[in-house]
mmCIF file of C-alpha atoms in Angstrom:
data_model
loop_
_atom_site.group_PDB
_atom_site.id
_atom_site.type_symbol
_atom_site.label_atom_id
_atom_site.label_comp_id
_atom_site.label_asym_id
_atom_site.label_seq_id
_atom_site.Cartn_x
_atom_site.Cartn_y
_atom_site.Cartn_z
ATOM 1 C CA UNK A 1468 1.579 -8.564 -15.181
ATOM 2 C CA UNK A 1469 -1.791 -10.344 -15.570
ATOM 3 C CA UNK A 1470 -4.788 -8.932 -13.734
ATOM 4 C CA UNK A 1471 -8.114 -10.252 -12.428
ATOM 5 C CA UNK A 1472 -11.224 -8.423 -11.281
ATOM 6 C CA UNK A 1473 -12.293 -9.450 -7.775
ATOM 7 C CA UNK A 1474 -15.559 -7.750 -6.987
ATOM 8 C CA UNK A 1475 -14.955 -4.041 -7.409
ATOM 9 C CA UNK A 1476 -11.169 -4.384 -7.178
ATOM 10 C CA UNK A 1477 -8.596 -5.106 -9.864
ATOM 11 C CA UNK A 1478 -5.637 -7.137 -8.601
ATOM 12 C CA UNK A 1479 -2.348 -7.551 -10.416
ATOM 13 C CA UNK A 1480 -1.326 -5.191 -13.230
ATOM 14 C CA UNK A 1481 0.603 -2.831 -10.904
ATOM 15 C CA UNK A 1482 -2.414 -2.451 -8.588
ATOM 16 C CA UNK A 1483 -2.080 -2.245 -4.788
ATOM 17 C CA UNK A 1484 -1.432 -5.622 -3.171
ATOM 18 C CA UNK A 1485 -4.677 -7.310 -2.189
ATOM 19 C CA UNK A 1486 -4.325 -8.233 1.496
ATOM 20 C CA UNK A 1487 -6.409 -10.856 3.285
ATOM 21 C CA UNK A 1488 -6.725 -11.572 6.997
ATOM 22 C CA UNK A 1489 -6.887 -15.348 7.414
ATOM 23 C CA UNK A 1490 -9.496 -16.130 10.078
ATOM 24 C CA UNK A 1491 -10.154 -19.701 8.974
ATOM 25 C CA UNK A 1492 -8.987 -21.358 12.185
ATOM 26 C CA UNK A 1493 -8.706 -18.504 14.632
ATOM 27 C CA UNK A 1494 -12.410 -17.563 14.596
ATOM 28 C CA UNK A 1495 -12.945 -20.805 16.547
ATOM 29 C CA UNK A 1496 -16.536 -21.205 15.371
ATOM 30 C CA UNK A 1497 -17.470 -18.374 17.725
ATOM 31 C CA UNK A 1498 -19.622 -15.674 16.084
ATOM 32 C CA UNK A 1499 -18.567 -13.043 18.596
ATOM 33 C CA UNK A 1500 -14.877 -13.681 18.051
ATOM 34 C CA UNK A 1501 -15.351 -13.951 14.285
ATOM 35 C CA UNK A 1502 -17.000 -10.531 14.171
ATOM 36 C CA UNK A 1503 -14.343 -9.063 16.443
ATOM 37 C CA UNK A 1504 -11.645 -10.357 14.088
ATOM 38 C CA UNK A 1505 -13.460 -8.870 11.093
ATOM 39 C CA UNK A 1506 -13.450 -5.456 12.760
ATOM 40 C CA UNK A 1507 -9.765 -5.796 13.700
ATOM 41 C CA UNK A 1508 -8.947 -6.746 10.117
ATOM 42 C CA UNK A 1509 -10.875 -3.780 8.744
ATOM 43 C CA UNK A 1510 -9.131 -1.386 11.138
ATOM 44 C CA UNK A 1511 -5.750 -2.726 9.988
ATOM 45 C CA UNK A 1512 -6.406 -1.790 6.365
ATOM 46 C CA UNK A 1513 -6.757 -5.119 4.541
ATOM 47 C CA UNK A 1514 -9.116 -5.732 1.624
ATOM 48 C CA UNK A 1515 -10.600 -9.085 2.636
ATOM 49 C CA UNK A 1516 -11.182 -11.654 5.359
ATOM 50 C CA UNK A 1517 -10.884 -15.375 4.668
ATOM 51 C CA UNK A 1518 -12.822 -18.191 6.330
ATOM 52 C CA UNK A 1519 -13.250 -21.956 5.736
ATOM 53 C CA UNK A 1520 -16.447 -23.770 4.799
ATOM 54 C CA UNK A 1521 -16.358 -27.045 6.747
ATOM 55 C CA UNK A 1522 -18.652 -29.943 7.586
ATOM 56 C CA UNK A 1523 -16.481 -32.413 9.430
ATOM 57 C CA UNK A 1524 -18.676 -35.462 8.836
ATOM 58 C CA UNK A 1525 -18.646 -34.870 5.067
ATOM 59 C CA UNK A 1526 -14.976 -33.918 4.817
ATOM 60 C CA UNK A 1527 -13.366 -36.742 6.797
ATOM 61 C CA UNK A 1528 -13.700 -40.409 5.954
ATOM 62 C CA UNK A 1529 -11.651 -41.617 8.912
ATOM 63 C CA UNK A 1530 -13.380 -40.284 12.025
ATOM 64 C CA UNK A 1531 -10.690 -41.636 14.339
ATOM 65 C CA UNK A 1532 -7.831 -39.535 13.001
ATOM 66 C CA UNK A 1533 -6.154 -37.186 15.464
ATOM 67 C CA UNK A 1534 -4.144 -34.027 14.994
ATOM 68 C CA UNK A 1535 -1.437 -32.649 17.280
ATOM 69 C CA UNK A 1536 -0.492 -28.974 17.249
ATOM 70 C CA UNK A 1537 1.441 -26.571 19.515
ATOM 71 C CA UNK A 1538 -0.105 -24.063 21.890
ATOM 72 C CA UNK A 1539 1.652 -21.122 23.486
ATOM 73 C CA UNK A 1540 1.119 -21.975 27.161
ATOM 74 C CA UNK A 1541 -0.150 -25.541 27.318
ATOM 75 C CA UNK A 1542 2.359 -27.252 25.040
ATOM 76 C CA UNK A 1543 1.285 -29.770 22.375
ATOM 77 C CA UNK A 1544 -2.415 -30.539 22.205
ATOM 78 C CA UNK A 1545 -3.989 -33.525 20.449
ATOM 79 C CA UNK A 1546 -7.580 -33.461 19.205
ATOM 80 C CA UNK A 1547 -9.840 -35.736 17.236
ATOM 81 C CA UNK A 1548 -9.950 -34.024 13.852
ATOM 82 C CA UNK A 1549 -13.696 -34.509 13.375
ATOM 83 C CA UNK A 1550 -14.412 -32.806 16.676
ATOM 84 C CA UNK A 1551 -11.884 -30.065 15.932
ATOM 85 C CA UNK A 1552 -13.527 -29.267 12.590
ATOM 86 C CA UNK A 1553 -17.035 -29.482 14.018
ATOM 87 C CA UNK A 1554 -16.066 -26.612 16.266
ATOM 88 C CA UNK A 1555 -15.522 -24.439 13.192
ATOM 89 C CA UNK A 1556 -18.878 -25.056 11.498
ATOM 90 C CA UNK A 1557 -21.457 -22.316 10.881
ATOM 91 C CA UNK A 1558 -25.040 -22.430 9.686
ATOM 92 C CA UNK A 1559 -26.049 -20.739 6.430
ATOM 93 C CA UNK A 1560 -27.698 -17.937 8.400
ATOM 94 C CA UNK A 1561 -24.475 -17.397 10.359
ATOM 95 C CA UNK A 1562 -22.453 -17.297 7.152
ATOM 96 C CA UNK A 1563 -24.783 -14.651 5.766
ATOM 97 C CA UNK A 1564 -24.408 -12.661 8.976
ATOM 98 C CA UNK A 1565 -20.605 -12.825 8.798
ATOM 99 C CA UNK A 1566 -20.660 -11.704 5.183
ATOM 100 C CA UNK A 1567 -22.918 -8.795 6.089
ATOM 101 C CA UNK A 1568 -20.523 -7.802 8.875
ATOM 102 C CA UNK A 1569 -17.519 -7.937 6.534
ATOM 103 C CA UNK A 1570 -19.205 -5.983 3.768
ATOM 104 C CA UNK A 1571 -20.434 -3.451 6.306
ATOM 105 C CA UNK A 1572 -16.771 -2.713 7.018
ATOM 106 C CA UNK A 1573 -15.891 -2.502 3.330
ATOM 107 C CA UNK A 1574 -14.234 -5.931 3.219
ATOM 108 C CA UNK A 1575 -14.614 -8.774 0.761
ATOM 109 C CA UNK A 1576 -15.317 -12.164 2.322
ATOM 110 C CA UNK A 1577 -13.508 -15.151 0.831
ATOM 111 C CA UNK A 1578 -14.417 -18.684 1.885
ATOM 112 C CA UNK A 1579 -12.284 -21.759 1.207
ATOM 113 C CA UNK A 1580 -14.539 -24.618 0.096
ATOM 114 C CA UNK A 1581 -13.330 -27.979 1.402
ATOM 115 C CA UNK A 1582 -16.065 -30.413 0.304
ATOM 116 C CA UNK A 1583 -18.637 -30.797 -2.462
ATOM 117 C CA UNK A 1584 -21.591 -29.868 -0.273
ATOM 118 C CA UNK A 1585 -19.898 -26.534 0.343
ATOM 119 C CA UNK A 1586 -20.159 -25.552 -3.317
ATOM 120 C CA UNK A 1587 -23.893 -24.877 -3.161
ATOM 121 C CA UNK A 1588 -23.538 -23.192 0.223
ATOM 122 C CA UNK A 1589 -20.795 -20.814 -0.915
ATOM 123 C CA UNK A 1590 -22.747 -20.094 -4.105
ATOM 124 C CA UNK A 1591 -25.709 -18.961 -2.001
ATOM 125 C CA UNK A 1592 -23.420 -16.435 -0.343
ATOM 126 C CA UNK A 1593 -22.671 -14.882 -3.758
ATOM 127 C CA UNK A 1594 -18.984 -14.418 -2.994
ATOM 128 C CA UNK A 1595 -16.615 -12.624 -5.366
ATOM 129 C CA UNK A 1596 -14.399 -15.651 -5.995
ATOM 130 C CA UNK A 1597 -14.009 -19.372 -5.444
ATOM 131 C CA UNK A 1598 -11.222 -20.576 -3.142
ATOM 132 C CA UNK A 1599 -9.655 -23.971 -2.493
ATOM 133 C CA UNK A 1600 -6.615 -25.023 -0.483
ATOM 134 C CA UNK A 1601 -3.667 -27.214 -1.432
ATOM 135 C CA UNK A 1602 -5.392 -30.352 -0.173
ATOM 136 C CA UNK A 1603 -8.310 -29.951 -2.582
ATOM 137 C CA UNK A 1604 -6.190 -29.883 -5.734
ATOM 138 C CA UNK A 1605 -6.920 -33.579 -6.272
ATOM 139 C CA UNK A 1606 -10.694 -33.023 -5.977
ATOM 140 C CA UNK A 1607 -11.449 -32.457 -9.669
ATOM 141 C CA UNK A 1608 -15.180 -32.966 -9.362
ATOM 142 C CA UNK A 1609 -15.506 -30.233 -6.738
ATOM 143 C CA UNK A 1610 -13.283 -27.923 -8.794
ATOM 144 C CA UNK A 1611 -15.553 -28.396 -11.808
ATOM 145 C CA UNK A 1612 -18.614 -27.739 -9.675
ATOM 146 C CA UNK A 1613 -17.093 -24.517 -8.379
ATOM 147 C CA UNK A 1614 -16.225 -23.421 -11.910
ATOM 148 C CA UNK A 1615 -19.877 -23.480 -12.986
ATOM 149 C CA UNK A 1616 -20.491 -20.053 -11.398
ATOM 150 C CA UNK A 1617 -17.960 -18.489 -13.787
ATOM 151 C CA UNK A 1618 -15.946 -16.819 -11.050
ATOM 152 C CA UNK A 1619 -12.151 -16.723 -10.593
ATOM 153 C CA UNK A 1620 -10.441 -19.411 -8.540
ATOM 154 C CA UNK A 1621 -7.898 -18.653 -5.818
ATOM 155 C CA UNK A 1622 -5.879 -21.738 -4.910
ATOM 156 C CA UNK A 1623 -2.752 -22.648 -2.940
ATOM 157 C CA UNK A 1624 0.030 -24.526 -4.722
ATOM 158 C CA UNK A 1625 1.857 -26.848 -2.311
ATOM 159 C CA UNK A 1626 1.721 -30.193 -4.110
ATOM 160 C CA UNK A 1627 1.263 -28.812 -7.621
ATOM 161 C CA UNK A 1628 3.652 -28.961 -10.607
ATOM 162 C CA UNK A 1629 3.754 -26.787 -13.716
ATOM 163 C CA UNK A 1630 1.968 -29.504 -15.684
ATOM 164 C CA UNK A 1631 -0.683 -29.707 -12.956
ATOM 165 C CA UNK A 1632 -1.171 -25.931 -13.180
ATOM 166 C CA UNK A 1633 -1.823 -26.105 -16.890
ATOM 167 C CA UNK A 1634 -4.200 -29.044 -16.441
ATOM 168 C CA UNK A 1635 -6.064 -27.263 -13.633
ATOM 169 C CA UNK A 1636 -6.556 -24.155 -15.750
ATOM 170 C CA UNK A 1637 -7.809 -26.260 -18.660
ATOM 171 C CA UNK A 1638 -10.298 -28.181 -16.512
ATOM 172 C CA UNK A 1639 -11.506 -25.113 -14.634
ATOM 173 C CA UNK A 1640 -12.085 -22.979 -17.714
ATOM 174 C CA UNK A 1641 -13.716 -25.787 -19.703
ATOM 175 C CA UNK A 1642 -16.150 -26.170 -16.802
ATOM 176 C CA UNK A 1643 -17.052 -22.479 -17.088
ATOM 177 C CA UNK A 1644 -14.678 -20.944 -14.552
ATOM 178 C CA UNK A 1645 -12.871 -17.631 -14.703
ATOM 179 C CA UNK A 1646 -9.228 -16.690 -14.231
ATOM 180 C CA UNK A 1647 -6.806 -18.453 -11.886
ATOM 181 C CA UNK A 1648 -5.113 -16.682 -8.969
ATOM 182 C CA UNK A 1649 -2.147 -18.651 -7.646
ATOM 183 C CA UNK A 1650 -1.005 -18.391 -4.021
ATOM 184 C CA UNK A 1651 2.515 -19.781 -3.688
ATOM 185 C CA UNK A 1652 2.421 -22.265 -0.838
ATOM 186 C CA UNK A 1653 4.807 -24.755 0.766
ATOM 187 C CA UNK A 1654 4.960 -26.847 3.913
ATOM 188 C CA UNK A 1655 8.654 -26.853 4.773
ATOM 189 C CA UNK A 1656 11.176 -24.997 6.915
ATOM 190 C CA UNK A 1657 13.973 -25.806 4.475
ATOM 191 C CA UNK A 1658 14.714 -22.534 2.721
ATOM 192 C CA UNK A 1659 16.192 -24.226 -0.354
ATOM 193 C CA UNK A 1660 12.803 -25.892 -0.952
ATOM 194 C CA UNK A 1661 10.681 -22.724 -0.719
ATOM 195 C CA UNK A 1662 11.322 -21.830 -4.352
ATOM 196 C CA UNK A 1663 9.837 -18.343 -4.571
ATOM 197 C CA UNK A 1664 11.083 -18.046 -8.155
ATOM 198 C CA UNK A 1665 8.116 -20.228 -9.093
ATOM 199 C CA UNK A 1666 6.082 -17.018 -8.887
ATOM 200 C CA UNK A 1667 7.650 -16.031 -12.216
ATOM 201 C CA UNK A 1668 6.301 -19.246 -13.731
ATOM 202 C CA UNK A 1669 2.754 -18.488 -12.584
ATOM 203 C CA UNK A 1670 2.896 -15.094 -14.278
ATOM 204 C CA UNK A 1671 4.419 -16.564 -17.444
ATOM 205 C CA UNK A 1672 1.358 -18.811 -17.579
ATOM 206 C CA UNK A 1673 -0.861 -15.716 -17.439
ATOM 207 C CA UNK A 1674 -1.940 -16.174 -13.820
ATOM 208 C CA UNK A 1675 -2.007 -13.570 -11.062
ATOM 209 C CA UNK A 1676 0.530 -14.659 -8.441
ATOM 210 C CA UNK A 1677 0.534 -14.219 -4.668
ATOM 211 C CA UNK A 1678 1.721 -15.922 -1.499
ATOM 212 C CA UNK A 1679 0.084 -17.670 1.446
ATOM 213 C CA UNK A 1680 2.442 -18.011 4.429
ATOM 214 C CA UNK A 1681 2.219 -20.928 6.828
ATOM 215 C CA UNK A 1682 3.666 -19.144 9.839
ATOM 216 C CA UNK A 1683 5.035 -16.004 11.431
ATOM 217 C CA UNK A 1684 8.154 -15.489 9.294
ATOM 218 C CA UNK A 1685 7.338 -12.007 8.039
ATOM 219 C CA UNK A 1686 10.582 -11.771 6.071
ATOM 220 C CA UNK A 1687 9.184 -14.327 3.632
ATOM 221 C CA UNK A 1688 6.112 -12.146 3.119
ATOM 222 C CA UNK A 1689 8.302 -9.131 2.432
ATOM 223 C CA UNK A 1690 10.349 -11.155 -0.033
ATOM 224 C CA UNK A 1691 7.156 -12.191 -1.833
ATOM 225 C CA UNK A 1692 6.375 -8.506 -2.327
ATOM 226 C CA UNK A 1693 9.768 -8.135 -3.979
ATOM 227 C CA UNK A 1694 8.901 -11.114 -6.175
ATOM 228 C CA UNK A 1695 5.788 -9.293 -7.340
ATOM 229 C CA UNK A 1696 3.052 -10.806 -5.157
ATOM 230 C CA UNK A 1697 -0.294 -9.277 -6.115
ATOM 231 C CA UNK A 1698 -2.232 -10.981 -3.309
ATOM 232 C CA UNK A 1699 -1.056 -11.890 0.180
ATOM 233 C CA UNK A 1700 -2.607 -13.165 3.392
ATOM 234 C CA UNK A 1701 -1.675 -13.498 7.053
ATOM 235 C CA UNK A 1702 -3.302 -15.298 9.942
ATOM 236 C CA UNK A 1703 -4.913 -13.047 12.575
ATOM 237 C CA UNK A 1704 -5.941 -13.935 16.124
ATOM 238 C CA UNK A 1705 -7.242 -12.035 19.124
ATOM 239 C CA UNK A 1706 -4.636 -13.807 21.283
ATOM 240 C CA UNK A 1707 -1.879 -16.305 20.589
ATOM 241 C CA UNK A 1708 -2.509 -17.763 24.059
ATOM 242 C CA UNK A 1709 -5.827 -19.332 23.007
ATOM 243 C CA UNK A 1710 -5.151 -23.092 23.363
ATOM 244 C CA UNK A 1711 -6.612 -24.140 20.006
ATOM 245 C CA UNK A 1712 -5.255 -24.905 16.550
ATOM 246 C CA UNK A 1713 -3.691 -22.078 14.553
ATOM 247 C CA UNK A 1714 -3.382 -19.393 17.211
ATOM 248 C CA UNK A 1715 0.256 -19.961 18.157
ATOM 249 C CA UNK A 1716 1.491 -19.037 14.668
ATOM 250 C CA UNK A 1717 -0.961 -16.201 14.037
ATOM 251 C CA UNK A 1718 -0.421 -12.468 14.543
ATOM 252 C CA UNK A 1719 -2.176 -10.603 17.330
ATOM 253 C CA UNK A 1720 -3.939 -7.303 16.448
ATOM 254 C CA UNK A 1721 -0.985 -4.959 17.027
ATOM 255 C CA UNK A 1722 1.407 -7.289 15.225
ATOM 256 C CA UNK A 1723 -1.033 -7.670 12.356
ATOM 257 C CA UNK A 1724 -1.476 -3.915 11.946
ATOM 258 C CA UNK A 1725 2.304 -3.509 11.931
ATOM 259 C CA UNK A 1726 2.569 -6.288 9.339
ATOM 260 C CA UNK A 1727 0.083 -4.506 7.071
ATOM 261 C CA UNK A 1728 2.001 -1.230 7.349
ATOM 262 C CA UNK A 1729 5.310 -2.966 6.591
ATOM 263 C CA UNK A 1730 3.818 -4.675 3.550
ATOM 264 C CA UNK A 1731 2.558 -1.292 2.330
ATOM 265 C CA UNK A 1732 6.017 0.198 2.903
ATOM 266 C CA UNK A 1733 7.593 -2.623 0.883
ATOM 267 C CA UNK A 1734 5.003 -2.036 -1.808
ATOM 268 C CA UNK A 1735 5.781 1.684 -1.979
ATOM 269 C CA UNK A 1736 9.500 0.938 -2.093
ATOM 270 C CA UNK A 1737 8.972 -1.357 -5.094
ATOM 271 C CA UNK A 1738 8.154 1.734 -7.160
ATOM 272 C CA UNK A 1739 7.860 1.484 -10.933
ATOM 273 C CA UNK A 1740 9.780 -0.490 -13.593
ATOM 274 C CA UNK A 1741 11.822 2.532 -14.699
ATOM 275 C CA UNK A 1742 15.419 3.587 -14.187
ATOM 276 C CA UNK A 1743 15.446 7.136 -12.875
ATOM 277 C CA UNK A 1744 17.112 9.095 -10.074
ATOM 278 C CA UNK A 1745 15.289 10.334 -7.030
ATOM 279 C CA UNK A 1746 14.838 14.063 -6.467
ATOM 280 C CA UNK A 1747 17.459 13.839 -3.702
ATOM 281 C CA UNK A 1748 19.942 12.129 -6.018
ATOM 282 C CA UNK A 1749 19.438 14.804 -8.652
ATOM 283 C CA UNK A 1750 20.152 17.521 -6.103
ATOM 284 C CA UNK A 1751 23.143 15.677 -4.635
ATOM 285 C CA UNK A 1752 24.617 15.165 -8.099
ATOM 286 C CA UNK A 1753 25.234 18.908 -8.256
ATOM 287 C CA UNK A 1754 27.410 18.584 -5.150
ATOM 288 C CA UNK A 1755 29.088 15.223 -5.658
ATOM 289 C CA UNK A 1756 29.493 14.717 -9.391
ATOM 290 C CA UNK A 1757 32.715 16.086 -10.913
ATOM 291 C CA UNK A 1758 33.299 18.888 -13.391
ATOM 292 C CA UNK A 1759 36.121 19.764 -15.790
ATOM 293 C CA UNK A 1760 38.842 22.066 -14.392
ATOM 294 C CA UNK A 1761 41.658 23.436 -16.543
ATOM 295 C CA UNK A 1762 45.139 22.189 -15.746
ATOM 296 C CA UNK A 1763 46.826 24.819 -17.984
ATOM 297 C CA UNK A 1764 46.203 28.264 -19.382
ATOM 298 C CA UNK A 1765 44.383 28.241 -22.742
ATOM 299 C CA UNK A 1766 43.467 30.931 -25.266
ATOM 300 C CA UNK A 1767 40.184 31.607 -26.990
ATOM 301 C CA UNK A 1768 40.076 29.547 -30.191
ATOM 302 C CA UNK A 1769 42.436 26.828 -28.951
ATOM 303 C CA UNK A 1770 41.041 23.299 -29.589
ATOM 304 C CA UNK A 1771 39.690 21.500 -26.519
ATOM 305 C CA UNK A 1772 41.705 18.391 -25.561
ATOM 306 C CA UNK A 1773 41.264 15.699 -22.885
ATOM 307 C CA UNK A 1774 44.680 16.534 -21.466
ATOM 308 C CA UNK A 1775 43.465 20.056 -20.646
ATOM 309 C CA UNK A 1776 41.358 18.833 -17.710
ATOM 310 C CA UNK A 1777 41.217 17.261 -14.327
ATOM 311 C CA UNK A 1778 37.765 16.377 -12.926
ATOM 312 C CA UNK A 1779 36.780 17.495 -9.421
ATOM 313 C CA UNK A 1780 33.663 18.244 -7.412
ATOM 314 C CA UNK A 1781 31.164 19.913 -7.580
ATOM 315 C CA UNK A 1782 29.088 18.698 -10.497
ATOM 316 C CA UNK A 1783 27.695 22.032 -11.618
ATOM 317 C CA UNK A 1784 30.012 22.344 -14.621
ATOM 318 C CA UNK A 1785 30.898 20.228 -17.655
ATOM 319 C CA UNK A 1786 31.123 16.510 -16.885
ATOM 320 C CA UNK A 1787 33.679 14.079 -18.259
ATOM 321 C CA UNK A 1788 30.852 12.561 -20.347
ATOM 322 C CA UNK A 1789 30.045 15.930 -21.924
ATOM 323 C CA UNK A 1790 33.695 16.652 -22.599
ATOM 324 C CA UNK A 1791 34.092 13.333 -24.420
ATOM 325 C CA UNK A 1792 30.806 13.485 -26.345
ATOM 326 C CA UNK A 1793 30.387 17.196 -27.161
ATOM 327 C CA UNK A 1794 33.472 19.318 -26.517
ATOM 328 C CA UNK A 1795 36.624 17.640 -27.831
ATOM 329 C CA UNK A 1796 38.082 19.463 -30.815
ATOM 330 C CA UNK A 1797 35.795 22.473 -30.454
ATOM 331 C CA UNK A 1798 37.399 25.883 -29.824
ATOM 332 C CA UNK A 1799 37.424 27.548 -26.437
ATOM 333 C CA UNK A 1800 35.077 30.539 -26.419
ATOM 334 C CA UNK A 1801 37.281 32.526 -24.061
ATOM 335 C CA UNK A 1802 40.638 32.492 -22.344
ATOM 336 C CA UNK A 1803 40.952 30.232 -19.278
ATOM 337 C CA UNK A 1804 43.529 30.177 -16.573
ATOM 338 C CA UNK A 1805 44.717 26.972 -14.939
ATOM 339 C CA UNK A 1806 42.402 25.974 -12.079
ATOM 340 C CA UNK A 1807 39.209 27.471 -13.587
ATOM 341 C CA UNK A 1808 36.062 25.369 -14.128
ATOM 342 C CA UNK A 1809 35.068 24.986 -17.779
ATOM 343 C CA UNK A 1810 31.796 26.747 -18.532
ATOM 344 C CA UNK A 1811 29.074 24.941 -20.454
ATOM 345 C CA UNK A 1812 28.438 26.162 -24.004
#
């Protein structure tokens, strides 16, 4: 499996899964809530928190566009998208303060850059990696600007094809960028379109592969672990009842902590790429495997034959495999009576 260095951590290459708490929407532009979420994320045991670098006026050309999303208690809510994004903006000093809070808890801070003006701002934060979302894959100029700092690029797939992946890597590296980290992404509820086997393609192309879920379907996250995800994120909120975008499909603190533990359990259960029995299986084999028992009386020196045996539990004697491979035609070393277990020699 490919690997990439993110700050002080190596991801991929049979390393622990790199987990991120997605706070991009659920921080709500509120410093107090953002810091609270950082502390919750740290307590849950993730490696990183993820935010979004936004300036609504520079990101959106159509200032009249509206967006409708569900809320838990108030039903669908429609907002002007410019105003919605303005509510998520932070000053450079606030960004520095959030980074200091995250690093003070031992977390990496990752910031998705959505517009060209954000490149310089994220560079001033000296983050460990660049990050873009699906909807910036068409923004080549911004991608090239990000690449100039030489850092890796984490990006979501969504609209991308294999040919697009190869082209993106070529453009990013020619512009000075580092390795690519692919987060499998899709915007569909149709299971036949989710195509998790694409994660094998990312690795075949030499890219570290992970998954970015769009909702609360934890079983998809667990499946991504089985597919070899090296990096994984989940949206975290202080309360799903907050009537703003993103909270209804996020995990609350207790749910999030449980999610982290379940991911770690899946990770442990993945084990190593070897075929070997467990200690319990080795012990149980002595009870439940079968051994050779004589079905007739034999004399010392008689040749051993398959027809001399029936095979019954326990498995502490000579197995059918050993009889066939090592014992046939050899002489018995002592007399046996019918019903005795053959001794190993």
